[in-house]
């Protein structure tokens, strides 16, 4: 990728330059050009009409200390490499596994973190023609193919994930708007499945499979209108957030298949979704160019962020830069045990803040003050970083007079089940529910807010939900009914940069909402809790907003010592966190043309 070259030549205007480093209050993040992963020939991929590049990580606990593995798809190709990150330069000549598919393209993938070892990993791969493959790229084996004859669903697989805590259950979403729950131990049958209704609600239905013997799929979910673009499990694995092309976020209790809450985008479809590390907030992005923050407890929009100039393709929380702000006595419901089991990509994390957090036994009702960091990338080729600060979360509470800032992953107990862990979380969007972050404290001069003035009121009466049932209990008795077939939208044709809304103002809100791709009447949702007007909720400004690629961005993953991004040309980039540049990488960077410093 010609990032360094372009930056060195200084071609184009300042705003169009590709950045190779950027600065936040933590320090300087640097692009490690020698840690770039791509196809072995390093030739930019012509992404016209292709499916988005996706990246998945797993740690296999290799005794050599280099246990990270990375999988990514580019066009018809799928690659599996040892990921050396900030430690060593990438060696693209030695992929552990490489696969080229005919007649279909890989669209998404997910590792099972529970079962991964140095000798074997279970990788699910979804395809554009609707099939799902289970492979082991270490053993170079293909064990099973699901929906092989496309009798279950003929549309593109948009998202596939292992069910947290399970070695055998996985969930698959399609552009038909359907989701299916599979068990790797069961077959799919030789005929199309027959279904019976299990549960139905507003714009969703769940069906079980009518069969004499247990077969896949165990469950069929029909959610909203149009494609189901992405889903994400809550950190404790008990709730499921779904982002749909009809513009709705729907959050379900996964075990009881009950709808917990909904939210409507400001305009157009929702393309991506993620959970905060403690499960209290959900962030979405989509065709309105906005990031939207939704409170799980209050079931309402608490903020929007505007920084992108086109559709937002990925949102993700950074658990390593989320901070707890301590001051006056505050209540914290948690214990040391809540933080000690969780492993993120197989890494034990520092627990330097546990004792301080577990001492929160005060009866003071004021919550612990947390600053959440999250990021977003979009079709405008820009990376934005955002802070969700105390004055947004609790707008009517005075700030603490005295504070210390400590990196921590889970500052408050999850909404459902304190201390619950999610061993099956992956590197894409799912984040572990417990465990503290490395003890690199942030500078004390944190800003009070990165928001514009607002008039939002806090909802004092929080709505809580407690779920006691386990995910896999009795799931074999469930399954699915086929509703009317939906015509698959041409995903790439719809997702063009020139469809961007551009700048959003409160005056234009009514006009923008006249355009909709669903049957929902925007006049009935705009100005309601489902979709507040722009002036009714805080508008966040990004901490940084930088152009970092030539082509639209499709990946954003926060790791302990770096940030990983990828664009549609097939380049997977590693951005070293401040102070995390390895010796070899530092030497390599010193020999490369320097990028633009901002």
Coordinates of C-alpha atoms in Angstrom, one line a residue:
X1 CA 0.0 0.0 0.0
X2 CA 1.5 3.3 -1.0
X3 CA 0.7 5.1 2.3
X4 CA 4.3 6.1 3.1
X5 CA 5.1 7.0 -0.5
X6 CA 2.1 9.2 -0.9
X7 CA 2.7 10.9 2.4
X8 CA 6.3 11.5 1.6
X9 CA 5.6 13.0 -1.7
X10 CA 3.0 15.2 -0.1
X11 CA 0.8 15.0 -3.1
X12 CA -2.7 16.4 -2.9
X13 CA -4.3 18.6 -0.4
X14 CA -3.7 18.2 3.4
X15 CA -7.1 16.7 3.9
X16 CA -6.6 14.1 1.2
X17 CA -3.3 12.8 2.4
X18 CA -3.2 9.3 3.8
X19 CA -2.1 9.4 7.4
X20 CA 0.5 7.0 8.7
X21 CA 0.3 8.1 12.3
X22 CA -2.0 10.1 14.5
X23 CA -2.0 11.5 18.0
X24 CA -4.5 11.2 20.9
X25 CA -4.1 12.1 24.5
X26 CA -2.5 8.7 25.1
X27 CA 0.3 9.5 22.6
X28 CA 1.1 8.7 19.0
X29 CA -0.3 5.7 17.1
X30 CA 2.0 4.6 14.3
X31 CA 1.3 2.6 11.2
X32 CA 3.8 -0.3 11.0
X33 CA 4.3 -0.7 7.3
X34 CA 6.4 -3.9 7.7
X35 CA 3.6 -5.5 9.7
X36 CA 1.1 -5.2 6.9
X37 CA -0.7 -8.3 5.8
X38 CA -2.2 -8.9 2.4
X39 CA -2.1 -11.3 -0.5
X40 CA 1.5 -12.5 -1.0
X41 CA 2.0 -10.5 -4.1
X42 CA 1.0 -7.3 -2.3
X43 CA -0.9 -6.1 -5.3
X44 CA -4.0 -4.0 -4.5
X45 CA -7.1 -6.1 -5.0
X46 CA -9.7 -4.7 -7.5
X47 CA -12.6 -4.7 -5.1
X48 CA -15.3 -3.7 -7.6
X49 CA -18.4 -5.8 -6.8
X50 CA -16.6 -8.0 -4.3
X51 CA -17.6 -8.7 -0.7
X52 CA -16.1 -6.8 2.2
X53 CA -12.7 -7.8 3.5
X54 CA -13.0 -9.3 7.0
X55 CA -10.4 -10.2 9.6
X56 CA -10.6 -12.7 12.5
X57 CA -8.1 -13.3 15.2
X58 CA -7.5 -16.3 17.6
X59 CA -4.7 -17.1 20.1
X60 CA -3.6 -20.7 20.1
X61 CA -1.5 -20.5 23.3
X62 CA 1.6 -21.4 21.4
X63 CA 4.5 -22.0 23.8
X64 CA 6.8 -20.0 21.6
X65 CA 5.0 -16.9 22.8
X66 CA 3.7 -16.1 19.4
X67 CA 0.3 -17.6 19.5
X68 CA -1.7 -15.0 17.6
X69 CA -3.2 -16.2 14.3
X70 CA -5.1 -14.1 11.7
X71 CA -7.5 -15.0 9.0
X72 CA -8.7 -12.7 6.3
X73 CA -10.6 -12.9 3.0
X74 CA -9.9 -11.0 -0.2
X75 CA -12.2 -11.7 -3.1
X76 CA -12.3 -15.5 -3.7
X77 CA -9.3 -16.1 -1.5
X78 CA -8.9 -16.9 2.2
X79 CA -5.6 -16.6 4.1
X80 CA -4.4 -17.9 7.5
X81 CA -1.2 -16.5 8.9
X82 CA 0.8 -16.3 12.1
X83 CA 0.2 -12.7 13.2
X84 CA 3.4 -11.1 14.5
X85 CA 1.8 -7.7 15.2
X86 CA 4.1 -5.1 16.6
X87 CA 6.8 -7.6 17.3
X88 CA 8.1 -8.7 13.9
X89 CA 7.6 -7.9 10.3
X90 CA 5.0 -10.0 8.4
X91 CA 6.2 -12.8 6.3
X92 CA 3.6 -13.1 3.5
X93 CA 5.5 -15.9 1.7
X94 CA 4.5 -18.4 4.4
X95 CA 0.7 -18.6 4.9
X96 CA -0.3 -21.5 7.2
X97 CA -3.2 -22.1 4.9
X98 CA -4.6 -20.5 1.7
X99 CA -7.8 -21.3 -0.1
X100 CA -9.2 -20.1 -3.4
X101 CA -13.0 -20.7 -3.9
X102 CA -14.8 -21.1 -7.3
X103 CA -18.3 -20.0 -7.9
X104 CA -18.7 -18.3 -4.5
X105 CA -16.8 -15.9 -2.3
X106 CA -16.1 -15.9 1.5
X107 CA -18.0 -13.1 3.2
X108 CA -17.3 -13.5 6.9
X109 CA -15.6 -15.9 9.4
X110 CA -15.2 -16.6 13.1
X111 CA -12.8 -18.7 15.2
X112 CA -14.0 -20.8 18.2
X113 CA -11.8 -19.5 21.0
X114 CA -12.9 -22.2 23.4
X115 CA -11.5 -25.1 21.4
X116 CA -8.4 -23.4 19.8
X117 CA -5.0 -25.1 20.4
X118 CA -1.6 -25.0 18.7
X119 CA -2.6 -28.2 16.8
X120 CA -6.1 -27.4 15.8
X121 CA -8.6 -24.5 15.4
X122 CA -12.2 -24.4 14.3
X123 CA -13.0 -21.7 11.8
X124 CA -16.5 -21.0 10.4
X125 CA -16.6 -19.4 7.0
X126 CA -19.7 -17.9 5.4
X127 CA -20.2 -17.5 1.7
X128 CA -21.9 -15.3 -0.9
X129 CA -24.1 -18.2 -2.1
X130 CA -25.4 -19.0 1.4
X131 CA -23.2 -21.9 2.5
X132 CA -21.2 -22.1 5.8
X133 CA -18.0 -24.2 5.9
X134 CA -16.2 -25.5 9.0
X135 CA -12.5 -25.8 8.4
X136 CA -9.3 -26.3 10.4
X137 CA -6.6 -24.2 8.7
X138 CA -3.9 -25.7 10.9
X139 CA -4.6 -29.3 10.0
X140 CA -5.7 -28.0 6.5
X141 CA -8.9 -30.0 6.8
X142 CA -12.5 -29.2 5.8
X143 CA -14.7 -31.0 8.2
X144 CA -18.3 -30.0 7.3
X145 CA -20.3 -27.9 4.9
X146 CA -23.7 -26.5 6.1
X147 CA -26.6 -25.5 3.8
X148 CA -24.6 -27.2 1.1
X149 CA -27.6 -27.6 -1.3
X150 CA -28.9 -24.1 -0.3
X151 CA -32.1 -25.6 0.9
X152 CA -32.1 -23.6 4.1
X153 CA -31.3 -20.2 2.6
X154 CA -30.0 -19.1 -0.8
X155 CA -28.9 -15.6 0.1
X156 CA -25.5 -14.2 1.1
X157 CA -24.2 -14.9 4.5
X158 CA -23.7 -11.5 6.2
X159 CA -22.4 -12.6 9.6
X160 CA -21.4 -15.8 11.3
X161 CA -20.4 -16.3 15.0
X162 CA -20.0 -19.1 17.5
X163 CA -22.4 -18.8 20.3
X164 CA -20.4 -17.6 23.4
X165 CA -19.4 -20.4 25.7
X166 CA -20.4 -23.2 23.3
X167 CA -18.1 -25.6 21.4
X168 CA -20.8 -26.6 18.9
X169 CA -23.5 -24.0 18.5
X170 CA -23.2 -21.2 16.0
X171 CA -25.4 -18.5 14.5
X172 CA -25.6 -17.4 10.9
X173 CA -27.3 -14.3 9.4
X174 CA -28.3 -13.8 5.8
X175 CA -29.2 -10.9 3.5
X176 CA -32.7 -12.5 3.4
X177 CA -33.2 -11.1 6.9
X178 CA -33.1 -14.6 8.4
X179 CA -30.8 -16.0 11.1
X180 CA -30.3 -19.6 11.8
X181 CA -28.9 -21.5 14.8
X182 CA -26.8 -24.5 13.9
X183 CA -25.1 -27.4 15.9
X184 CA -21.9 -28.7 14.3
X185 CA -22.9 -32.2 15.4
X186 CA -26.1 -32.2 13.4
X187 CA -26.7 -32.6 9.7
X188 CA -28.8 -30.3 7.5
X189 CA -30.9 -33.0 5.9
X190 CA -31.5 -33.7 2.3
X191 CA -34.8 -31.8 2.0
X192 CA -35.9 -28.3 2.8
X193 CA -36.7 -27.9 6.5
X194 CA -40.3 -27.6 7.7
X195 CA -41.0 -25.2 10.6
X196 CA -43.4 -24.4 13.3
X197 CA -43.9 -21.0 15.1
X198 CA -42.2 -20.7 18.4
X199 CA -42.5 -17.0 19.2
X200 CA -43.7 -13.9 17.3
X201 CA -43.4 -10.2 18.1
X202 CA -43.3 -6.9 16.4
X203 CA -41.4 -7.4 13.1
X204 CA -39.8 -10.6 14.2
X205 CA -40.6 -14.3 14.4
X206 CA -38.8 -17.4 15.7
X207 CA -39.5 -20.9 14.4
X208 CA -38.4 -24.4 15.4
X209 CA -37.7 -27.2 13.0
X210 CA -40.4 -29.9 12.6
X211 CA -38.4 -33.1 12.2
X212 CA -38.5 -36.7 13.6
X213 CA -34.8 -36.5 14.3
X214 CA -32.8 -33.5 15.4
X215 CA -31.4 -31.6 12.4
X216 CA -30.1 -28.2 11.4
X217 CA -31.2 -25.5 11.7
X218 CA -32.3 -25.7 15.3
X219 CA -33.9 -22.2 15.1
X220 CA -34.9 -19.8 12.4
X221 CA -35.2 -16.1 13.2
X222 CA -36.9 -13.7 10.8
X223 CA -35.9 -10.2 11.8
X224 CA -37.2 -7.0 10.3
X225 CA -37.4 -6.1 6.6
X226 CA -34.5 -6.6 4.2
X227 CA -31.0 -7.8 5.0
X228 CA -29.8 -8.5 8.5
X229 CA -26.4 -6.9 8.1
X230 CA -24.7 -7.7 11.4
X231 CA -25.3 -9.1 14.9
X232 CA -23.3 -9.1 18.1
X233 CA -23.6 -11.1 21.3
X234 CA -23.5 -9.2 24.6
X235 CA -20.3 -9.7 26.7
X236 CA -22.1 -12.2 28.9
X237 CA -23.6 -14.0 25.9
X238 CA -27.2 -13.6 27.0
X239 CA -28.4 -10.9 24.6
X240 CA -28.2 -10.5 20.9
X241 CA -28.1 -7.1 19.1
X242 CA -29.1 -7.1 15.4
X243 CA -28.5 -4.3 12.9
X244 CA -30.8 -4.5 9.9
X245 CA -31.2 -2.9 6.5
X246 CA -34.6 -1.5 7.6
X247 CA -32.7 0.8 9.9
X248 CA -33.7 -0.9 13.2
X249 CA -31.5 -2.1 16.0
X250 CA -33.3 -5.0 17.8
X251 CA -31.9 -6.4 21.0
X252 CA -33.1 -9.9 22.0
X253 CA -32.7 -12.1 25.0
X254 CA -31.1 -14.9 23.2
X255 CA -32.2 -17.8 25.4
X256 CA -35.8 -16.8 25.8
X257 CA -36.0 -15.2 22.3
X258 CA -37.8 -12.2 23.8
X259 CA -37.4 -8.7 22.3
X260 CA -35.6 -6.5 24.9
X261 CA -35.6 -3.2 23.0
X262 CA -35.4 -1.4 19.7
X263 CA -34.0 1.7 18.1
X264 CA -34.4 3.3 14.6
X265 CA -31.5 4.9 12.6
X266 CA -31.8 8.5 11.7
X267 CA -31.8 7.6 8.1
X268 CA -31.3 4.4 6.0
X269 CA -30.0 1.0 7.0
X270 CA -27.9 0.0 10.0
X271 CA -24.7 -1.7 8.8
X272 CA -22.8 -2.5 12.0
X273 CA -23.2 -3.0 15.8
X274 CA -21.1 -3.6 18.9
X275 CA -21.4 -3.7 22.7
X276 CA -19.5 -1.8 25.4
X277 CA -17.2 -4.0 27.4
X278 CA -19.6 -4.0 30.4
X279 CA -22.7 -4.6 28.2
X280 CA -24.4 -1.3 29.2
X281 CA -24.2 0.4 25.9
X282 CA -24.6 -0.5 22.2
X283 CA -23.1 1.5 19.3
X284 CA -24.4 1.3 15.8
X285 CA -23.3 2.7 12.5
X286 CA -24.9 2.9 9.0
X287 CA -26.2 4.8 6.0
X288 CA -26.9 8.0 8.0
X289 CA -23.1 8.5 8.3
X290 CA -23.7 8.6 12.1
X291 CA -22.6 6.5 15.1
X292 CA -25.5 6.1 17.5
X293 CA -25.1 5.2 21.2
X294 CA -28.0 3.3 22.8
X295 CA -28.4 2.5 26.5
X296 CA -29.2 -1.2 27.1
X297 CA -30.7 -0.4 30.6
X298 CA -32.8 2.6 29.6
X299 CA -33.6 1.3 26.0
X300 CA -33.0 4.8 24.6
X301 CA -30.6 6.7 22.4
X302 CA -28.2 8.7 24.6
X303 CA -25.9 10.2 21.9
X304 CA -25.1 10.4 18.2
X305 CA -21.7 11.1 16.7
X306 CA -21.1 12.9 13.4
X307 CA -17.7 12.8 11.8
X308 CA -17.9 10.5 8.8
X309 CA -18.7 11.7 5.3
X310 CA -20.2 8.5 4.1
X311 CA -21.6 5.2 5.4
X312 CA -20.2 3.8 8.6
X313 CA -19.1 0.2 8.0
X314 CA -17.6 -0.9 11.4
X315 CA -17.9 0.2 15.0
X316 CA -15.9 -1.3 17.9
X317 CA -15.2 -0.4 21.5
X318 CA -11.6 -0.2 22.7
X319 CA -11.5 -2.0 26.0
X320 CA -7.9 -1.1 26.6
X321 CA -8.5 2.7 26.6
X322 CA -11.8 2.7 28.5
X323 CA -11.1 4.4 31.8
X324 CA -12.6 4.6 35.3
X325 CA -12.7 8.0 36.9
X326 CA -12.6 7.8 40.7
X327 CA -13.3 10.5 43.2
X328 CA -16.0 10.8 45.8
X329 CA -17.2 7.5 47.3
X330 CA -19.3 5.6 44.8
X331 CA -21.0 2.3 44.8
X332 CA -19.5 -0.5 42.7
X333 CA -21.1 -3.9 42.5
X334 CA -18.4 -6.4 41.8
X335 CA -15.6 -8.4 43.3
X336 CA -12.0 -9.4 42.4
X337 CA -13.4 -12.8 41.2
X338 CA -15.4 -11.0 38.5
X339 CA -12.2 -9.9 36.9
X340 CA -9.9 -12.9 37.2
X341 CA -11.2 -15.6 34.8
X342 CA -11.5 -13.7 31.6
X343 CA -8.9 -14.2 28.9
X344 CA -9.0 -12.0 25.8
X345 CA -7.4 -13.9 22.8
X346 CA -5.8 -16.2 25.3
X347 CA -4.0 -13.4 27.1
X348 CA -4.0 -12.9 30.8
X349 CA -4.5 -9.2 31.5
X350 CA -3.1 -7.1 34.3
X351 CA -5.5 -6.7 37.2
X352 CA -4.0 -3.6 38.8
X353 CA -7.4 -2.0 39.4
X354 CA -9.3 -4.9 41.0
X355 CA -8.7 -4.1 44.6
X356 CA -9.7 -0.4 44.2
X357 CA -12.9 -1.3 42.3
X358 CA -13.9 -4.1 44.7
X359 CA -13.7 -1.7 47.7
X360 CA -16.7 0.3 46.4
X361 CA -19.0 -0.6 49.2
X362 CA -20.4 2.8 49.7
X363 CA -24.2 3.3 49.8
X364 CA -23.8 6.5 47.7
X365 CA -26.1 6.0 44.7
X366 CA -23.9 7.8 42.3
X367 CA -22.5 5.4 39.7
X368 CA -18.8 4.9 38.9
X369 CA -17.8 7.4 36.3
X370 CA -16.5 5.8 33.2
X371 CA -15.1 7.1 29.9
X372 CA -15.7 4.7 27.1
X373 CA -13.5 4.8 24.0
X374 CA -14.9 3.4 20.7
X375 CA -13.9 3.7 17.1
X376 CA -15.5 3.6 13.7
X377 CA -14.4 3.3 10.1
X378 CA -16.4 4.0 7.0
X379 CA -16.6 4.1 3.2
X380 CA -15.1 7.6 3.4
X381 CA -11.8 5.8 4.1
X382 CA -11.6 7.6 7.5
X383 CA -10.9 6.3 11.0
X384 CA -12.7 8.1 13.8
X385 CA -12.1 7.7 17.5
X386 CA -14.8 8.7 20.0
X387 CA -15.0 9.2 23.8
X388 CA -18.3 8.6 25.6
X389 CA -17.9 10.7 28.7
X390 CA -19.5 11.2 32.1
X391 CA -21.5 14.3 31.1
X392 CA -23.1 12.3 28.3
X393 CA -23.9 9.3 30.4
X394 CA -25.1 11.2 33.5
X395 CA -25.9 14.8 32.2
X396 CA -27.4 16.0 35.5
X397 CA -24.7 14.7 37.9
X398 CA -21.9 17.0 39.0
X399 CA -18.4 15.9 38.0
X400 CA -16.1 14.5 40.7
X401 CA -13.8 17.1 42.3
X402 CA -10.9 14.7 42.5
X403 CA -10.1 11.9 40.1
X404 CA -7.6 9.3 39.1
X405 CA -7.6 7.7 35.8
X406 CA -7.0 4.0 35.4
X407 CA -7.4 1.8 32.4
X408 CA -10.0 -0.8 33.1
X409 CA -12.1 -3.0 30.9
X410 CA -15.1 -3.6 33.1
X411 CA -15.9 -0.7 35.4
X412 CA -19.4 -1.8 36.3
X413 CA -21.1 -5.1 36.4
X414 CA -22.8 -6.4 33.3
X415 CA -26.5 -5.8 32.9
X416 CA -27.3 -9.4 33.1
X417 CA -25.3 -11.6 35.5
X418 CA -22.4 -10.0 37.3
X419 CA -19.1 -11.7 36.7
X420 CA -20.3 -13.6 33.7
X421 CA -17.6 -14.3 31.2
X422 CA -17.5 -14.9 27.5
X423 CA -14.7 -17.2 26.6
X424 CA -16.0 -17.4 23.0
X425 CA -15.6 -13.7 22.2
X426 CA -13.8 -12.9 19.0
X427 CA -11.6 -10.2 17.7
X428 CA -14.2 -8.6 15.4
X429 CA -16.7 -6.9 17.6
X430 CA -17.4 -9.1 20.6
X431 CA -15.5 -8.0 23.7
X432 CA -15.0 -9.9 26.9
X433 CA -17.2 -9.0 29.8
X434 CA -14.7 -9.0 32.6
X435 CA -11.0 -8.5 33.2
X436 CA -9.0 -5.3 33.7
X437 CA -6.7 -3.8 31.1
X438 CA -3.0 -3.4 31.2
X439 CA -2.0 -0.9 33.8
X440 CA -0.9 2.0 31.6
X441 CA -2.7 4.9 33.3
X442 CA -3.9 7.7 31.1
X443 CA -2.7 11.2 31.7
X444 CA -4.8 13.0 34.3
X445 CA -5.8 15.8 32.0
X446 CA -8.8 14.0 30.5
X447 CA -11.3 16.3 28.9
X448 CA -14.7 16.6 30.6
X449 CA -16.4 16.0 27.3
X450 CA -16.0 15.8 23.6
X451 CA -19.6 16.7 22.9
X452 CA -21.5 19.7 21.6
X453 CA -24.1 21.4 23.9
X454 CA -27.3 19.3 24.3
X455 CA -30.6 19.3 26.0
X456 CA -31.0 15.6 26.7
X457 CA -32.4 14.6 30.0
X458 CA -31.2 11.5 32.0
X459 CA -33.7 8.8 32.7
X460 CA -33.4 8.3 36.4
X461 CA -35.4 5.1 36.6
X462 CA -33.2 2.6 34.8
X463 CA -34.8 -0.5 33.5
X464 CA -32.8 -3.6 34.3
X465 CA -33.0 -7.2 33.1
X466 CA -31.8 -10.3 34.8
X467 CA -31.4 -13.5 32.9
X468 CA -30.7 -16.7 34.8
X469 CA -31.0 -19.3 32.0
X470 CA -28.0 -20.7 30.1
X471 CA -27.6 -20.4 26.4
X472 CA -27.6 -24.0 25.4
X473 CA -30.2 -25.4 27.8
X474 CA -32.9 -27.1 26.0
X475 CA -32.0 -25.5 22.7
X476 CA -32.2 -28.8 20.8
X477 CA -36.0 -28.7 21.1
X478 CA -36.1 -25.5 19.1
X479 CA -35.9 -24.8 15.3
X480 CA -37.6 -22.7 12.4
X481 CA -40.6 -21.8 9.8
X482 CA -40.0 -20.4 6.4
X483 CA -41.8 -17.1 5.8
X484 CA -42.1 -15.7 2.3
X485 CA -38.9 -15.6 0.4
X486 CA -37.4 -12.2 0.1
X487 CA -35.6 -10.9 -3.0
X488 CA -32.0 -10.4 -2.1
X489 CA -30.8 -6.8 -2.5
X490 CA -27.6 -6.2 -4.4
X491 CA -25.4 -5.2 -1.5
X492 CA -22.5 -3.6 -3.3
X493 CA -24.7 -1.7 -5.7
X494 CA -26.6 -0.1 -2.8
X495 CA -23.5 0.7 -0.9
X496 CA -21.9 3.5 -2.9
X497 CA -20.1 6.5 -1.4
X498 CA -22.2 9.0 -3.4
X499 CA -25.3 7.8 -1.4
X500 CA -23.9 9.7 1.6
X501 CA -26.2 12.1 3.3
X502 CA -23.5 14.6 3.8
X503 CA -23.7 17.0 6.7
X504 CA -26.7 16.6 8.9
X505 CA -28.5 19.4 10.6
X506 CA -31.6 19.4 12.7
X507 CA -33.4 21.6 10.1
X508 CA -33.0 18.9 7.5
X509 CA -34.2 16.0 9.7
X510 CA -37.7 15.8 8.3
X511 CA -36.6 16.0 4.7
X512 CA -34.0 13.3 5.1
X513 CA -36.5 10.9 6.7
X514 CA -38.8 11.0 3.7
X515 CA -36.4 8.6 2.1
X516 CA -36.7 5.1 3.5
X517 CA -36.1 1.6 2.3
X518 CA -38.6 0.0 4.6
X519 CA -42.4 0.0 5.2
X520 CA -41.8 2.0 8.4
X521 CA -43.3 5.5 8.2
X522 CA -40.5 7.8 9.3
X523 CA -43.0 10.4 10.4
X524 CA -44.1 8.0 13.1
X525 CA -40.6 7.3 14.5
X526 CA -38.8 10.6 14.2
X527 CA -39.1 12.6 17.4
X528 CA -40.0 9.4 19.4
X529 CA -37.7 7.5 21.7
X530 CA -37.1 5.1 18.8
X531 CA -35.5 7.9 16.8
X532 CA -35.0 11.2 18.6
X533 CA -34.5 14.4 16.6
X534 CA -30.9 15.6 16.2
X535 CA -31.4 18.5 18.6
X536 CA -32.8 16.2 21.3
X537 CA -29.7 14.1 22.0
X538 CA -26.0 15.1 22.5
X539 CA -24.0 15.2 19.3
X540 CA -20.5 13.8 19.8
X541 CA -17.5 15.1 18.0
X542 CA -14.7 12.6 17.1
X543 CA -11.4 12.9 19.0
X544 CA -9.6 12.2 15.8
X545 CA -10.9 11.7 12.2
X546 CA -8.2 10.7 9.8
X547 CA -8.1 9.4 6.2
X548 CA -6.0 6.2 6.5
X549 CA -6.7 4.3 3.2
X550 CA -7.2 4.6 -0.5
X551 CA -10.3 2.4 -0.6
X552 CA -13.3 2.1 1.7
X553 CA -12.5 0.6 5.1
X554 CA -14.1 -2.7 6.2
X555 CA -12.3 -3.7 9.4
X556 CA -11.5 -2.1 12.8
X557 CA -10.2 -4.3 15.7
X558 CA -8.7 -3.1 19.0
X559 CA -5.9 -5.4 20.3
X560 CA -3.8 -5.0 23.5
X561 CA -0.8 -3.4 21.8
X562 CA -2.2 -2.2 18.5
X563 CA -5.2 -1.3 16.4
X564 CA -5.9 -3.3 13.2
X565 CA -7.7 -1.8 10.2
X566 CA -8.3 -3.1 6.7
X567 CA -9.6 -1.7 3.4
X568 CA -11.2 -3.2 0.4
X569 CA -7.9 -3.4 -1.5
X570 CA -7.0 -6.2 0.8
X571 CA -4.4 -4.6 3.1
X572 CA -4.5 -5.4 6.8
X573 CA -2.7 -2.7 8.7
X574 CA -1.3 -2.7 12.2
X575 CA -1.2 0.6 14.1
X576 CA 1.1 0.3 17.2
X577 CA -0.3 1.9 20.3
X578 CA 1.8 4.6 22.0
X579 CA 5.0 3.0 23.4
X580 CA 4.2 -0.4 21.9
X581 CA 6.4 -0.3 18.8
X582 CA 8.8 -3.3 18.9
X583 CA 12.5 -2.9 18.3
X584 CA 12.5 -4.5 14.8
X585 CA 9.4 -2.5 13.8
X586 CA 11.1 0.7 15.1
X587 CA 14.1 0.0 12.9
X588 CA 12.0 -0.8 9.9
X589 CA 9.9 2.4 10.4
X590 CA 13.1 4.4 10.7
X591 CA 14.2 3.2 7.3
X592 CA 10.8 4.0 5.7
X593 CA 9.6 7.4 4.4
X594 CA 7.9 9.1 7.2
X595 CA 4.2 9.7 7.1
X596 CA 2.1 12.8 7.9
X597 CA 2.1 13.7 11.6
X598 CA -1.0 15.3 13.0

